[in-house]
Structure formats: structure tokens, C-alpha cells
mmCIF file of C-alpha atoms in Angstrom:
data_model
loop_
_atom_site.group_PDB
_atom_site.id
_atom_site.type_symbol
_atom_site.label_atom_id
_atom_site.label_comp_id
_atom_site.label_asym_id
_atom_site.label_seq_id
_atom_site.Cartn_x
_atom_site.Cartn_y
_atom_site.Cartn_z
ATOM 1 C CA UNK A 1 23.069 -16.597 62.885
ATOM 2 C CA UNK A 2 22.159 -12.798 63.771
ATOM 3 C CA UNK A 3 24.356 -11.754 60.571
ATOM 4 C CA UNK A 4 22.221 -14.196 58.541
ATOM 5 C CA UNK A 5 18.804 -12.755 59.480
ATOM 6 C CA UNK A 6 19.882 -9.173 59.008
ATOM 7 C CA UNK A 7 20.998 -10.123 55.439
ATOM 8 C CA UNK A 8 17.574 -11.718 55.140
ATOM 9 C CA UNK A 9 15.846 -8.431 56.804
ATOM 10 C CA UNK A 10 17.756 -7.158 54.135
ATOM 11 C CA UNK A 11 16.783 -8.880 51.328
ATOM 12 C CA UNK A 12 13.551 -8.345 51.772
ATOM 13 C CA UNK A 13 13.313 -5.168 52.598
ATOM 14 C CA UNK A 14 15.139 -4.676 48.626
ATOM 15 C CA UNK A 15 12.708 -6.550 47.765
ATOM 16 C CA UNK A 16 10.193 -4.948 48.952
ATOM 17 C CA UNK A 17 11.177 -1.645 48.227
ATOM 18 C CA UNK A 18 11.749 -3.060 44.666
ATOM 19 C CA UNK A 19 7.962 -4.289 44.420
ATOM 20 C CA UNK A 20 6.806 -0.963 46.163
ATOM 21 C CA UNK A 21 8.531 1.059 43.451
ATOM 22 C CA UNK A 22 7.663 -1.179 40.643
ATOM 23 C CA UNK A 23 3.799 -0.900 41.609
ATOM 24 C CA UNK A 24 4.000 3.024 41.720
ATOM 25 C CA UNK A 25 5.494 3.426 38.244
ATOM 26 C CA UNK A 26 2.963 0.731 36.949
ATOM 27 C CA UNK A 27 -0.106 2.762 38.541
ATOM 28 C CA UNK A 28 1.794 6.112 37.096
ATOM 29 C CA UNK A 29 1.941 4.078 33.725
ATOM 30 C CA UNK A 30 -1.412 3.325 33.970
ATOM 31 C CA UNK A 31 -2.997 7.008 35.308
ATOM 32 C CA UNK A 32 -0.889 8.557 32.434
ATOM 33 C CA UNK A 33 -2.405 11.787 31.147
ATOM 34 C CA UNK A 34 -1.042 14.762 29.553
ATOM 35 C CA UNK A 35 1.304 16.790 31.648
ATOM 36 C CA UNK A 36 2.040 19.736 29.548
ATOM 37 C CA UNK A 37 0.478 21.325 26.372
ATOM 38 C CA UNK A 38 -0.811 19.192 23.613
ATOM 39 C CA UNK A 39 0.067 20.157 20.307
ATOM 40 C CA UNK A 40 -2.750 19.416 17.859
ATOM 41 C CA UNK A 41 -1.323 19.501 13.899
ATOM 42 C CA UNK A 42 -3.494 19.925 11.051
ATOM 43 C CA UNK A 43 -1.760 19.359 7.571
ATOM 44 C CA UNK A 44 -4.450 21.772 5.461
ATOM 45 C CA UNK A 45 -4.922 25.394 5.622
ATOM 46 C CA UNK A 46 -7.250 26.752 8.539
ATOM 47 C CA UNK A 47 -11.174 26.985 7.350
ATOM 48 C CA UNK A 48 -11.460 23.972 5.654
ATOM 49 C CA UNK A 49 -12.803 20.457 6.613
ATOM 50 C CA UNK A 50 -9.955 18.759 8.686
ATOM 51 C CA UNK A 51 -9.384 22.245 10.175
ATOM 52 C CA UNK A 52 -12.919 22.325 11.464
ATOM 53 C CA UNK A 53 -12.809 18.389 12.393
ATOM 54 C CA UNK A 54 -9.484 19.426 14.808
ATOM 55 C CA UNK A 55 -10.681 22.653 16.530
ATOM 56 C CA UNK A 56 -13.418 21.163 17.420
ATOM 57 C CA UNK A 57 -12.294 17.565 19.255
ATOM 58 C CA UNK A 58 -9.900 20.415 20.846
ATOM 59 C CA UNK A 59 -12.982 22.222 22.453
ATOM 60 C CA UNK A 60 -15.059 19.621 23.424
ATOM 61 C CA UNK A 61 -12.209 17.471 25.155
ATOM 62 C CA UNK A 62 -11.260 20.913 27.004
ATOM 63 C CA UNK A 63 -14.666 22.088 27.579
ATOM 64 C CA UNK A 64 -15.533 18.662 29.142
ATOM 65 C CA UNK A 65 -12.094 18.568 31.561
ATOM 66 C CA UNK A 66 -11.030 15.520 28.983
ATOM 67 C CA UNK A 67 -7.425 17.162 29.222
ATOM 68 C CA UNK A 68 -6.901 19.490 31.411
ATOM 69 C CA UNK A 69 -3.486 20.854 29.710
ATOM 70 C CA UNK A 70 -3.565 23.740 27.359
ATOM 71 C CA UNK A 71 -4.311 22.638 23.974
ATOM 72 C CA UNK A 72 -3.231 24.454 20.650
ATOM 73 C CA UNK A 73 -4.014 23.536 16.949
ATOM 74 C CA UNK A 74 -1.623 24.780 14.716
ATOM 75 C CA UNK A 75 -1.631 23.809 10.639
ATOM 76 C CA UNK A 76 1.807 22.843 9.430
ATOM 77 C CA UNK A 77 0.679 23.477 5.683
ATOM 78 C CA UNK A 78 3.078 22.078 2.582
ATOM 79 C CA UNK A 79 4.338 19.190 0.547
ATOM 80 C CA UNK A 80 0.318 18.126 0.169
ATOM 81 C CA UNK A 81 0.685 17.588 4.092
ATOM 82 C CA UNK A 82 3.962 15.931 4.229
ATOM 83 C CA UNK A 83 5.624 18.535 6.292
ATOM 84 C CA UNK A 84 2.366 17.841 8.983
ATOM 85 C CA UNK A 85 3.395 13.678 8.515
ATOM 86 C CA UNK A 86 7.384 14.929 8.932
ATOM 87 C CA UNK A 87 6.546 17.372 12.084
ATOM 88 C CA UNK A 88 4.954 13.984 13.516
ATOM 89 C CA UNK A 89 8.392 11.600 12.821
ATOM 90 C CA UNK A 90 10.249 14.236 14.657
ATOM 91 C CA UNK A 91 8.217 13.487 17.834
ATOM 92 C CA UNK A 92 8.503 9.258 18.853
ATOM 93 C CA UNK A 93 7.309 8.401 22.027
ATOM 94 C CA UNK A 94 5.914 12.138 22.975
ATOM 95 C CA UNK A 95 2.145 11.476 23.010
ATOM 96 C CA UNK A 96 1.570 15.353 23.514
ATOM 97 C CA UNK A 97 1.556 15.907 19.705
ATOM 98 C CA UNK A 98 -1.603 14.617 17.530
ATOM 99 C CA UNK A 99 -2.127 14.640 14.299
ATOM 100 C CA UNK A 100 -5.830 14.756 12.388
ATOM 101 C CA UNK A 101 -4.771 11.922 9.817
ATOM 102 C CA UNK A 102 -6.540 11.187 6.541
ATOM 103 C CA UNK A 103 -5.803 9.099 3.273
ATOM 104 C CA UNK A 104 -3.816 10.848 2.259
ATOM 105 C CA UNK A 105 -0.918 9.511 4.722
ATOM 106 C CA UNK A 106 -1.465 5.721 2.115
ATOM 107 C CA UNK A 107 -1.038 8.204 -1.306
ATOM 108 C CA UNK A 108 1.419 10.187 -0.703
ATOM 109 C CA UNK A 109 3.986 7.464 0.004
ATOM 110 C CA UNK A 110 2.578 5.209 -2.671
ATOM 111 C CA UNK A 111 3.240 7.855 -5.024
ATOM 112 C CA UNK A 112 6.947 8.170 -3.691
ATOM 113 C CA UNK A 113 5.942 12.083 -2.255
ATOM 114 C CA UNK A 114 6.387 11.187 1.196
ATOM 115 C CA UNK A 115 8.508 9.099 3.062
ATOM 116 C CA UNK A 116 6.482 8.743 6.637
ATOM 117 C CA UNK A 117 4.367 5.425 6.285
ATOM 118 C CA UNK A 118 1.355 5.019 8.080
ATOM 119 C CA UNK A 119 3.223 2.211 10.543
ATOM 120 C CA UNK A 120 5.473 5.523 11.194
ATOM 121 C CA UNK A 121 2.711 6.820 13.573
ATOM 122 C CA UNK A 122 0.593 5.753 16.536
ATOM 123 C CA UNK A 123 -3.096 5.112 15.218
ATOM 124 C CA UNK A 124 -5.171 6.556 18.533
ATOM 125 C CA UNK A 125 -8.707 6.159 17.129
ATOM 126 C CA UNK A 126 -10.509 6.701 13.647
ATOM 127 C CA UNK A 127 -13.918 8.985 14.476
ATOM 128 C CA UNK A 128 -15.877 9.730 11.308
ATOM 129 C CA UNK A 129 -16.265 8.921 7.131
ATOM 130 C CA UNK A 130 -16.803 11.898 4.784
ATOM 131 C CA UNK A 131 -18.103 11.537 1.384
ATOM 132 C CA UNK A 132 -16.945 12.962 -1.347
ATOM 133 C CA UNK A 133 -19.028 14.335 -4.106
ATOM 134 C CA UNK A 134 -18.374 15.887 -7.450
ATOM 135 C CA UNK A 135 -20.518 19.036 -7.865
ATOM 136 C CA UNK A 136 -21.146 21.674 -10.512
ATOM 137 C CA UNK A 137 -22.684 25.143 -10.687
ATOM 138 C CA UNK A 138 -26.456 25.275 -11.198
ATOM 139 C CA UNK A 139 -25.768 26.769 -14.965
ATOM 140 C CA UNK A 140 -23.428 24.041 -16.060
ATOM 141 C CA UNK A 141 -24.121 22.006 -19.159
ATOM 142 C CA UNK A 142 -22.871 18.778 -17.376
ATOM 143 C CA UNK A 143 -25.894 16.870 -15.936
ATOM 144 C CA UNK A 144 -25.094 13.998 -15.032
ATOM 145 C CA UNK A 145 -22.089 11.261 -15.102
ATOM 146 C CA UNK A 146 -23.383 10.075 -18.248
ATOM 147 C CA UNK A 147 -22.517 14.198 -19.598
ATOM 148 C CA UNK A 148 -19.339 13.861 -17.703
ATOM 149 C CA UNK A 149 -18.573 10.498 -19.232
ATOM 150 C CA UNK A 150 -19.115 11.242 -22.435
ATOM 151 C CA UNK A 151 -17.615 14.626 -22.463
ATOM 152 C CA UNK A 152 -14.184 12.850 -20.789
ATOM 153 C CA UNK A 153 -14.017 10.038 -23.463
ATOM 154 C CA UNK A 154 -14.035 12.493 -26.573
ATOM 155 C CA UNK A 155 -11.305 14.822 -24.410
ATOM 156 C CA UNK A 156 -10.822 14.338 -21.233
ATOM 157 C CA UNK A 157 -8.945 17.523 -21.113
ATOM 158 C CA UNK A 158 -12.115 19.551 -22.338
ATOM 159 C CA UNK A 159 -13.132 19.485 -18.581
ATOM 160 C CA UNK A 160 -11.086 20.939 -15.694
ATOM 161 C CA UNK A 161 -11.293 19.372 -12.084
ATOM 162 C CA UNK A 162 -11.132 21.738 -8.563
ATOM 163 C CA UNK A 163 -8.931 19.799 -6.058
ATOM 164 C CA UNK A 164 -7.519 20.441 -2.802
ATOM 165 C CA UNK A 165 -4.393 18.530 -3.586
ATOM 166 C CA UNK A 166 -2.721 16.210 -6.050
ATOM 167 C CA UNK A 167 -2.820 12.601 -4.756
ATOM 168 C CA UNK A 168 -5.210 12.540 -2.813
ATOM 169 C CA UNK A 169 -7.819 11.040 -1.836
ATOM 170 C CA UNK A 170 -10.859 13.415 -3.457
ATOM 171 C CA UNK A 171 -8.208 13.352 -6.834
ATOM 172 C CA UNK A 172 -7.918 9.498 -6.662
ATOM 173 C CA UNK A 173 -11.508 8.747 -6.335
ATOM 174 C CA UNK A 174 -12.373 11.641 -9.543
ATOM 175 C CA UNK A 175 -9.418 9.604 -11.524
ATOM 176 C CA UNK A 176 -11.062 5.964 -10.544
ATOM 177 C CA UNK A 177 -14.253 7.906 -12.319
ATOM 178 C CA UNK A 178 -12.795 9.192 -15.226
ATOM 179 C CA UNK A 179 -10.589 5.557 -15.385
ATOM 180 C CA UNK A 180 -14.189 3.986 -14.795
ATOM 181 C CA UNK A 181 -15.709 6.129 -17.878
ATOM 182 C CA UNK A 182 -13.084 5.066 -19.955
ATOM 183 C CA UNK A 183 -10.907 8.090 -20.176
ATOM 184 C CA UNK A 184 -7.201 7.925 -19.217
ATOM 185 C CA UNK A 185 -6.698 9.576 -15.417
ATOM 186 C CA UNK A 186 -3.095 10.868 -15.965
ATOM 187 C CA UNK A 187 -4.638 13.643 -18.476
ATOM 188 C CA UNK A 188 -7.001 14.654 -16.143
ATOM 189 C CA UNK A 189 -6.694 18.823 -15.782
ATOM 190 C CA UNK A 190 -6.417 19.235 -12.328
ATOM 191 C CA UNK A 191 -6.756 22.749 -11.047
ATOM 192 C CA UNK A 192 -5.304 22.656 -7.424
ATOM 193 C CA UNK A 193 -6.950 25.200 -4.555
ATOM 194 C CA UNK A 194 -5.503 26.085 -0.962
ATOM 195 C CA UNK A 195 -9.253 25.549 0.648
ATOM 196 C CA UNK A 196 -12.993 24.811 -0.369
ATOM 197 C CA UNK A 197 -13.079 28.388 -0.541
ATOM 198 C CA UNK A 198 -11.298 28.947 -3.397
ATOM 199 C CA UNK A 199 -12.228 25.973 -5.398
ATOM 200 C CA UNK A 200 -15.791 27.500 -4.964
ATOM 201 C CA UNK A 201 -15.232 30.753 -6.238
ATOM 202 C CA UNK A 202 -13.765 29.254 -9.195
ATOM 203 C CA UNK A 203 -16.743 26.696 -10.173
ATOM 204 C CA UNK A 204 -19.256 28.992 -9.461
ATOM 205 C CA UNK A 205 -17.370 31.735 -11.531
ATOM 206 C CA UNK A 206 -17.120 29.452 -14.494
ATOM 207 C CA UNK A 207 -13.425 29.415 -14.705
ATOM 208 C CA UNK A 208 -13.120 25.693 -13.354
ATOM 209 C CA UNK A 209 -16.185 23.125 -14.376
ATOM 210 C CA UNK A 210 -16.354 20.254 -11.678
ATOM 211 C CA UNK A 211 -15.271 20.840 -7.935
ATOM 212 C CA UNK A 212 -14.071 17.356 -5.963
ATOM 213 C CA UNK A 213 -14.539 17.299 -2.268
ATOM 214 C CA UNK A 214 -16.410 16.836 0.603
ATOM 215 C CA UNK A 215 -20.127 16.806 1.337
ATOM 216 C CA UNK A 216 -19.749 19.183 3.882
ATOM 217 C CA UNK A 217 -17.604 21.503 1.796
ATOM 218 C CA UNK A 218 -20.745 22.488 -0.604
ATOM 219 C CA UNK A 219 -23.187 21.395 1.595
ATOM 220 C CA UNK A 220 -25.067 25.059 1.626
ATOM 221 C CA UNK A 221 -24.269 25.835 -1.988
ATOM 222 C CA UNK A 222 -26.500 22.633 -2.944
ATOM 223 C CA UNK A 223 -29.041 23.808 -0.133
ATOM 224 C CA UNK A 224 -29.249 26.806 -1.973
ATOM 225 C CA UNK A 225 -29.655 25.679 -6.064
ATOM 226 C CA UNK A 226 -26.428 27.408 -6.539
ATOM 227 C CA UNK A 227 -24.820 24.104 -7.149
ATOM 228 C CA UNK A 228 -25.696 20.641 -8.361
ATOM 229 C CA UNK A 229 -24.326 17.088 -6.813
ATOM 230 C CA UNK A 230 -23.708 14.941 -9.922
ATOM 231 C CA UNK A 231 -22.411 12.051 -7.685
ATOM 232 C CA UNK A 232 -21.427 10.699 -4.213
ATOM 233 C CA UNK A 233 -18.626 8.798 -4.128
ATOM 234 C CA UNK A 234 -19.963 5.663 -1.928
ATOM 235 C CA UNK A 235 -21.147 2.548 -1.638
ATOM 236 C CA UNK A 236 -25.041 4.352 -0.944
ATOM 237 C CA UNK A 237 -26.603 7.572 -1.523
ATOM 238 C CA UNK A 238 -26.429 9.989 1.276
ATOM 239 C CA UNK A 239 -29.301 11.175 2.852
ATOM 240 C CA UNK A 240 -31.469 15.072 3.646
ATOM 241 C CA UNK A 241 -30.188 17.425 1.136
ATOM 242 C CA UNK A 242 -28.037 14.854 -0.934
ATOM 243 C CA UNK A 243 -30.706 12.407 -0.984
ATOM 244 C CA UNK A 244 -31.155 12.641 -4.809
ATOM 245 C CA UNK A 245 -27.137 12.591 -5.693
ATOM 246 C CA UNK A 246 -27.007 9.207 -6.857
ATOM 247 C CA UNK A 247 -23.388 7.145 -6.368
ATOM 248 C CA UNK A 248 -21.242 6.588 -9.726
ATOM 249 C CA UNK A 249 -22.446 2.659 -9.269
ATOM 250 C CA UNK A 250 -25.823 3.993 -10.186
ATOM 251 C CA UNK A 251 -24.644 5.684 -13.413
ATOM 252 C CA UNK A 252 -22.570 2.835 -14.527
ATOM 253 C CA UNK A 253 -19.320 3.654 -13.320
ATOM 254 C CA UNK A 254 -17.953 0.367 -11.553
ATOM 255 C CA UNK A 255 -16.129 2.056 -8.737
ATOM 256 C CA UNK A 256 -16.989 3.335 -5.471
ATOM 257 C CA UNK A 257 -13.954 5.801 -5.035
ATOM 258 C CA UNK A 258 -11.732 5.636 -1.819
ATOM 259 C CA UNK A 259 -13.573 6.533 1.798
ATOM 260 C CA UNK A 260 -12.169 9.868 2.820
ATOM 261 C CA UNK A 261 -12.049 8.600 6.891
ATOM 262 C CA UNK A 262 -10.337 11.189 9.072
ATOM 263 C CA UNK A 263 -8.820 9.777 12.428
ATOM 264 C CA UNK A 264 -6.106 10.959 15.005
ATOM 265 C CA UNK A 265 -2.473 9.629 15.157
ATOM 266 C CA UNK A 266 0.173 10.001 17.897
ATOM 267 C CA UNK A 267 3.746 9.520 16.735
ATOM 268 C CA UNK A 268 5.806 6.207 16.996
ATOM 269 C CA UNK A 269 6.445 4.898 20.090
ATOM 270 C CA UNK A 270 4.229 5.954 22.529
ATOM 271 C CA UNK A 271 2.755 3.218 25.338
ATOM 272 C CA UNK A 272 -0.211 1.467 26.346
ATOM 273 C CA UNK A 273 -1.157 3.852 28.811
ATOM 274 C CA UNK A 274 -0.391 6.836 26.384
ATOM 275 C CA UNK A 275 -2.646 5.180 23.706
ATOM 276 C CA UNK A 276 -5.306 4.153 26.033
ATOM 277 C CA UNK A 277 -5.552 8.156 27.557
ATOM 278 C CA UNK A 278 -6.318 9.013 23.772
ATOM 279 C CA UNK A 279 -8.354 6.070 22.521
ATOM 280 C CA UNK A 280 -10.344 6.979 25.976
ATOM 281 C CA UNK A 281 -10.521 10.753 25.793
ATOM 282 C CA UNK A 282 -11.496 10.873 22.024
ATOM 283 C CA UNK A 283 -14.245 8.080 22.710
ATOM 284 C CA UNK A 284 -16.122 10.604 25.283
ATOM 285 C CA UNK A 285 -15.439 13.349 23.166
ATOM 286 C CA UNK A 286 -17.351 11.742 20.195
ATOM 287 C CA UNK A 287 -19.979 10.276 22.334
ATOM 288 C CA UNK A 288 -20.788 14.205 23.739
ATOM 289 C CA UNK A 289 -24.119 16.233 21.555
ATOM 290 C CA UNK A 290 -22.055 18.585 20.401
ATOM 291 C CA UNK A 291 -19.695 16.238 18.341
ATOM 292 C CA UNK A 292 -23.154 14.272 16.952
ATOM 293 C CA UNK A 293 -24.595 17.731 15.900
ATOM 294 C CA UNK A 294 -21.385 19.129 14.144
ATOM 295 C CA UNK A 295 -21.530 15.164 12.314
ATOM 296 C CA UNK A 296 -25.636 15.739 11.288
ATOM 297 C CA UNK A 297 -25.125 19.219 10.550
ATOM 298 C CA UNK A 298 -21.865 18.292 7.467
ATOM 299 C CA UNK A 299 -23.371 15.209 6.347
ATOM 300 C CA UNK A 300 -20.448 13.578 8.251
ATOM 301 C CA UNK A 301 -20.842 9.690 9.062
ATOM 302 C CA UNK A 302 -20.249 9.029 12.633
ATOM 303 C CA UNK A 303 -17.350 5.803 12.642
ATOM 304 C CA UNK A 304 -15.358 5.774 16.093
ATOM 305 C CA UNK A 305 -12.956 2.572 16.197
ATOM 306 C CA UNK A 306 -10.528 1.828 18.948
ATOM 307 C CA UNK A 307 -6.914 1.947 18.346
ATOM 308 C CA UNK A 308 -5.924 -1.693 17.702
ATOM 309 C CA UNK A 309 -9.136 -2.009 14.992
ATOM 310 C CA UNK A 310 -8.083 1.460 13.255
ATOM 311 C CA UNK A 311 -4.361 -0.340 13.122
ATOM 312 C CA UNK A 312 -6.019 -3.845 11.077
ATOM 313 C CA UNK A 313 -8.460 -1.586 8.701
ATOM 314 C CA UNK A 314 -5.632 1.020 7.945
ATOM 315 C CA UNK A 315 -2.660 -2.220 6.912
ATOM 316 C CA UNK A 316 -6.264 -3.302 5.118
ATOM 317 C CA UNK A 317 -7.318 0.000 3.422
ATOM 318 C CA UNK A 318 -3.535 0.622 2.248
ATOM 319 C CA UNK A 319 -3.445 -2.934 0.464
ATOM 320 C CA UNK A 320 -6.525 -2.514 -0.913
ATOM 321 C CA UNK A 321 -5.190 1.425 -1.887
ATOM 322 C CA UNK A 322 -1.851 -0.237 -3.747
ATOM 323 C CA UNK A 323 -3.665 -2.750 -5.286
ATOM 324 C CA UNK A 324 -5.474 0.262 -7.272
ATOM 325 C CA UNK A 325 -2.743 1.902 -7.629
ATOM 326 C CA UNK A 326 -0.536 -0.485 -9.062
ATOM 327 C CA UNK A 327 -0.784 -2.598 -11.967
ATOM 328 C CA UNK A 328 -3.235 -5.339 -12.188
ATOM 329 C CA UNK A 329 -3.220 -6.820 -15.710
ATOM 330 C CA UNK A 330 -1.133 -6.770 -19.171
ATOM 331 C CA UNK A 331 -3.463 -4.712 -20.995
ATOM 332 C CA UNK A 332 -3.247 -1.840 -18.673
ATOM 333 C CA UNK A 333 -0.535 0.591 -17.606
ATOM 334 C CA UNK A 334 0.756 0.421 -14.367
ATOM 335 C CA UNK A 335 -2.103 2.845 -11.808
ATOM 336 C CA UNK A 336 1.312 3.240 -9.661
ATOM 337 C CA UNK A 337 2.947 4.992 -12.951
ATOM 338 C CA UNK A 338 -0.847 7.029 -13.412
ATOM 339 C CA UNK A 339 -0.834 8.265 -10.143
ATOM 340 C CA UNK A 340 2.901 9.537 -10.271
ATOM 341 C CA UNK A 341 1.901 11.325 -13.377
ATOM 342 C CA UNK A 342 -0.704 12.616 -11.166
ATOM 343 C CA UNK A 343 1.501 14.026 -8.407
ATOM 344 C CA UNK A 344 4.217 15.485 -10.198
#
């Protein structure tokens, strides 16, 4: 009898010990922040748009005690940002590494560049839209669409395009234009820049005609009258200094181009606790004045979703993204085939 209730002393003490342990590496679970230095990658050169966007989610959340690890941005440049996407793979289940994502992530493996997927990283949270516009130099001949258009039809090689990359997603929604305006996309001349900077210098030096990118990116040239907005690529006109850009819609051009969203992704693996620290940390971080000024000051469209609605509207926005891309009747070439032609 004794022996018996010392094995069932036993017992429970295991058990209880079992239950104890199991609750303190639940509550660790739960209270998980980072315990070491986060590593914050940015696929484009330092200066420009994404750059900014990084740097400064990285001040606020350490100015505000949001982490309270050291926190580095570094820009893994290359491969139109597949080496930043391949840096990421390299990581599973480490939620100290981060990523500023884009759309670029959906073209580059639909055009067979890359091979990470979007489903091959952790979506944390999406934060903001940013148009993209297609501007000229106050001097240029070109208008208008309707100049653009027309120019494009008779050759659309008679007018050469400033991009940050090949692919994507400022190159895509110029092609969807010049597809829109009845010219073929895969002869578009493309003249490829490391930064805004440089795509600047060449529009407003005459040597490239039309520069493709983001609002924010000319922003205080079009402030200035040293260049002109010949269309946002939206659903709506912007507003303040772009208020009189209209959208290609406007000028007959049935397409809206492709949202250029920008969002951070951990890599593959990581928890619920690991996801929820992020989805958490970037919430307060783009709920803080600073963050809403930066947004108001580039024309930047403030869009935080949570982690599990970023995951639906990315599977979404990359069906909707091969459905351009690939081909949709008989009496058109395959857009897959266009935008390979594109990227190589």
C-alpha cells in the first residue's frame, strides 16, 4: 500500500513538473521578442525609396523601445533583388532577419529570374501603397498619354523608358501602358538605373525621355516645374502636388498598372509568437507621427494589414499578376513570353 502511494506521489509530481514546464515554455512562446540583433535587408541600393521606407521603421521601432536589440539595415543589392529574396531562404525559422518586400518578389519568379516564391517567406505585415507615375522633363515634347500613345504606336522604340529594374513592378505597369496604347511591350527601350538618382539626371539631361517610378521619387522635381507627371498609375488621381496628373483610365488606356505595396517578410518557418512580436511591433510603429508624416510628406498611402490578411491579398495579387502575365486569348502572344523578353 505505502509503495503504491509513493508511485502515485510520484506520478504526479511528473506530472506536475511536466505541466509546470510546459506552461513556462508556452508563456516564453508567447513573450517572444528579439534576443539578439535584427538584421533588416533591403534588396535596392541605399538612397532610394525602399531604402528610406527600411531605415526609417528601424528608427522609430528603436526610438520607441519597440525592440530593444541592436538593429542594422544592410542592402544586399543584385540579381534585381534576388540575392536580398536568397539571403532570406538561407534564414527559416530565425525571425531576427526582415526583409522590406515589394512586387517584385511575384515578377521575378514569374519570369523564371528567381526561384524564392512568395510562400518561401513569412508575410509579417504590409504598411503602405506607392504610386507610380510616369514623368518627363518640363521641355519635353510629350504632353500627355495621348503624345506618348501615339508616338509608341508609329515606333515604340523612338522613346526610351528610365527604370530601376527589369521586371518589375514600375516596368510592368509602363509595358501594361504601352500594351494598353497598342504598341508591343517586349520592344520597349528600357534604360535601367541603380537609384532615382540616376534615372533623374538622365531625363532631365535629355539623354532618356520618360522616367517610371514612384511618386515620392520626383515628388520635388514636379514641385519645382522641372518635371511634368503625364500619369499616375491608379485606380484615382493622387492628391496636393499630383492633383492634376490624371490616371491612364482617364486618357483611354484600359489599365490601372500593378500597386507598388511595400510590406515586411520574415523567412519560412518562424511561429505564432515570432509573427505576432512583428505584426505587433510594426503596427505601433506605423500608428506613431513620425511614420504618418514621412507617408504625407512622399505622397505615400498609408495601408497596414495584419499578417494572415497580407498572406490572402498576396496568393490574390500573384494570381491576378500571372493572369497578366500569361496568355489570355488566341490572338495574343503569351504576356509570360513578353515579360521574359523583358527580363533577359
Amino acid at each position: 500500500m505505502g509503495r503504491a502511494v509513493l508511485c502515485r506521489w510520484c506520478a504526479g509530481c511528473c506530472l506536475g513538473l511536466h505541466m509546470a514546464l510546459t506552461a513556462v515554455l508556452a508563456a516564453a512562446q508567447l513573450a517572444w521578442r528579439p534576443d539578439k540583433a535584427v538584421d533588416f535587408t533591403v534588396g535596392t541600393v541605399a538612397g532610394g525609396n525602399s531604402d528610406k521606407i527600411t531605415r526609417l521603421a528601424q528608427k522609430i521601432l528603436q526610438d520607441r523601445k519597440l525592440v530593444t536589440t541592436p538593429m542594422v539595415v544592410i542592402n544586399r543589392t543584385g540579381g534585381n533583388q534576388t540575392l536580398a529574396a536568397n539571403f532570406m531562404a538561407q534564414h527559416t525559422g530565425d525571425a531576427h532577419y526582415l526583409i522590406l518586400s515589394n512586387p517584385v518578389i511575384f515578377t521575378n519568379e514569374l519570369s523564371g529570374r528567381g526561384k524564392v516564391r512568395h510562400t518561401d517567406l513569412t508575410p509579417l505585415a504590409l504598411l503602405m501603397i506607392e504610386n507610380t507615375v510616369l514623368a518627363v522633363r518640363k521641355e519635353s515634347p510629350i504632353r500627355n498619354m495621348a503624345d506618348l500613345a501615339a508616338r509608341v504606336k508609329a515606333d515604340v522604340e523612338s522613346v526610351s523608358f528610365a527604370l530601376p529594374t527589369r521586371g518589375g513592378q514600375p516596368h510592368l505597369s509602363a509595358a501594361m501602358a504601352l500594351r494598353a496604347a497598342g504598341a508591343d511591350p517586349r520592344r520597349m527601350k528600357a534604360v535601367l538605373f541603380k537609384g532615382s538618382g540616376e534615372s533623374i539626371a538622365a531625363v532631365l539631361g535629355g539623354h532618356v525621355d520618360v522616367m517610371v517610378s514612384s511618386s515620392g521619387s520626383v515628388l520635388q522635381l514636379v514641385q519645382s516645374g522641372q518635371m511634368r507627371v503625364l500619369a499616375v498609375a491608379a485606380a484615382q488621381r493622387m492628391g496636393g502636388v499630383f492633383a492634376n496628373a490624371p490616371t491612364f483610365k482617364e486618357q483611354g488606356l484600359n489599365t490601372v498598372g500593378i500597386a507598388a505595396w511595400r510590406g515586411f517578410h520574415g523567412p519560412k518557418g518562424l511561429t505564432a509568437a515570432q509573427v505576432a512580436f512583428w505584426e505587433g511591433a510594426l503596427r505601433r510603429a506605423s500608428q506613431s507621427a513620425e511614420w504618418k508624416a514621412e507617408l504625407e510628406r512622399n505622397y505615400w498611402t498609408d495601408d497596414f494589414v495584419t499578417s494572415a490578411q497580407f498572406r490572402k491579398d498576396l496568393d490574390k495579387d500573384y494570381a491576378d499578376m500571372k493572369a497578366v502575365l500569361v496568355e489570355r486569348s488566341e490572338e495574343h502572344t503569351s504576356e509570360l513570353q513578353s515579360l521574359r523578353h523583358l527580363v533577359c
